[in-house]
Structure formats: C-alpha cells, structure tokens
Coordinates of C-alpha atoms in Angstrom, one line a residue:
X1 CA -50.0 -9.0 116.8
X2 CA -53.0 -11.4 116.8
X3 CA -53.4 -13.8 114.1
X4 CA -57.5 -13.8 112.9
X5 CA -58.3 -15.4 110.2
X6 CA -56.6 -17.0 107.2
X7 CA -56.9 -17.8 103.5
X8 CA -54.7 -19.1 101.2
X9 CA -54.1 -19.9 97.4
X10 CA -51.7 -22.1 95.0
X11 CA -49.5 -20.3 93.0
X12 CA -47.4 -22.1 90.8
X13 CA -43.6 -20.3 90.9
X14 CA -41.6 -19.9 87.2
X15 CA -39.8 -22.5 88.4
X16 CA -43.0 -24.7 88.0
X17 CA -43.6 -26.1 91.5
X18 CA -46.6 -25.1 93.3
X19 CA -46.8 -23.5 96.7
X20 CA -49.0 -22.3 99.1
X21 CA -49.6 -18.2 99.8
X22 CA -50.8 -17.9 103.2
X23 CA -53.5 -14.4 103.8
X24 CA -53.8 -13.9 107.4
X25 CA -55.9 -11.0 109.1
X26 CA -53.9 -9.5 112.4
X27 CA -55.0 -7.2 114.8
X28 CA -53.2 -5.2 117.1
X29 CA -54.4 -2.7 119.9
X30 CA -54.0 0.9 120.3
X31 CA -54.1 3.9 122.8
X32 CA -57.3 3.2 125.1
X33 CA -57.6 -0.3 123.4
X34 CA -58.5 0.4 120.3
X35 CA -58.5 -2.6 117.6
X36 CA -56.9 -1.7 114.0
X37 CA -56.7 -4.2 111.5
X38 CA -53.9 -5.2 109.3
X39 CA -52.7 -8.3 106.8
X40 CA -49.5 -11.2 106.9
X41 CA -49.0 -12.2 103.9
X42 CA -46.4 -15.2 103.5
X43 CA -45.1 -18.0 101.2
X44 CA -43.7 -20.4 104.0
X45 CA -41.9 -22.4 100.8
X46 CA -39.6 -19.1 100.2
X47 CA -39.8 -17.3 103.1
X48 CA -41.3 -14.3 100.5
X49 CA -43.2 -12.1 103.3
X50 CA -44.8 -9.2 103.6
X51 CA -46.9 -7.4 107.0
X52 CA -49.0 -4.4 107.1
X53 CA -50.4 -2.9 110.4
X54 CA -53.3 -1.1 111.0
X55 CA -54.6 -0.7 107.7
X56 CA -58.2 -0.3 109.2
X57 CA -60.2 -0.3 111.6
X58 CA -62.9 -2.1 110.4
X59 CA -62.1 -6.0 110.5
X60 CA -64.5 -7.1 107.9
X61 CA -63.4 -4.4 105.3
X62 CA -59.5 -6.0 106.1
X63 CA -61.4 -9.5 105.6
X64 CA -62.7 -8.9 102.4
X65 CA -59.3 -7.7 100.9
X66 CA -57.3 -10.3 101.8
X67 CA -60.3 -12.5 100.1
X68 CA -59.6 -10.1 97.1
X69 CA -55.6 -10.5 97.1
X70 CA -56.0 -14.6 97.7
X71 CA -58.5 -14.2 94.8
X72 CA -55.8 -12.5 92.8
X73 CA -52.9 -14.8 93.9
X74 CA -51.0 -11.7 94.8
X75 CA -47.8 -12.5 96.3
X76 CA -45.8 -10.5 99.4
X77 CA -43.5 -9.0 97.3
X78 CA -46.6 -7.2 95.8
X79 CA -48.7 -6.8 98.3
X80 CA -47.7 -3.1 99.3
X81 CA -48.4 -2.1 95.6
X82 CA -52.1 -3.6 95.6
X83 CA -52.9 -1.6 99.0
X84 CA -50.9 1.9 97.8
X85 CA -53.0 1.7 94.8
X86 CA -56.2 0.5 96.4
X87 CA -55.6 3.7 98.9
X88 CA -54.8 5.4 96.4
X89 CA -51.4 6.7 97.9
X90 CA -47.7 6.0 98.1
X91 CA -46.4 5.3 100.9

C-alpha cells in the first residue's frame, strides 16, 4: 500500500473535544502492474479506522471522493456505508 495524497477535517466527538479525521488516497499494484486506487480513512485520537482497496482505477475519481467524505466529515466507522451506497451495492 502507497500512501498518495491526504486531506483531513475536525470533527468534534460527543464527548466535545475535537479531533483530526485523516483521508488518505492509497494505491496498490496488480497483475502486470496495474495501479487500483483505494482510501485510509483514520482518527489517530481513537484509533477509529477504516481501509478500502481498489475501489478504482481511476486515481482522480478516488481523489475527488475522499474530498467529498472530508467534506462530509464522515468518520471510518462509516465510511463502508457512504461507498456501498455511492456504488450502489452491498458488499
């Protein structure tokens, strides 16, 4: 896994303290070399994480979600239910 490019937002817990979600683009390389395109999504405060692999192989269509889910302040634990419904399956 090679870490690409990251954003990240402030979310503010129930708790009320504030802490950093970190949206990192990965890539990974397939059969004949092939580049696919995935997200690391992680709250270093918690530990709350969440990785998806080769979600496409298209880097800049990867790019602009994880712009979307910083956007959105979505957290790891919900990640996987933003991209099923994004896809449009369940995986």
């Amino acid at each position: 896994m090679e870490k690409l490019t990251t954003f990240s937002a402030s979310l503010q817990l129930p708790s009320g303290k504030t802490c950093t979600v970190e949206y990192t683009v990965i890539a990974s390389r397939g059969p004949g070399g092939i580049a696919s395109y995935g997200l690391y999504v992680a709250i270093a405060d918690t530990g709350e994480r969440c990785r998806i692999e080769d979600l496409s192989v298209s880097r800049q269509a990867v790019t602009d979600f994880a712009r979307r889910l910083r956007d959105g302040a979505v957290t790891p634990a919900a990640v996987m239910d933003v991209v099923q419904d994004s896809l449009g399956i369940t995986l």
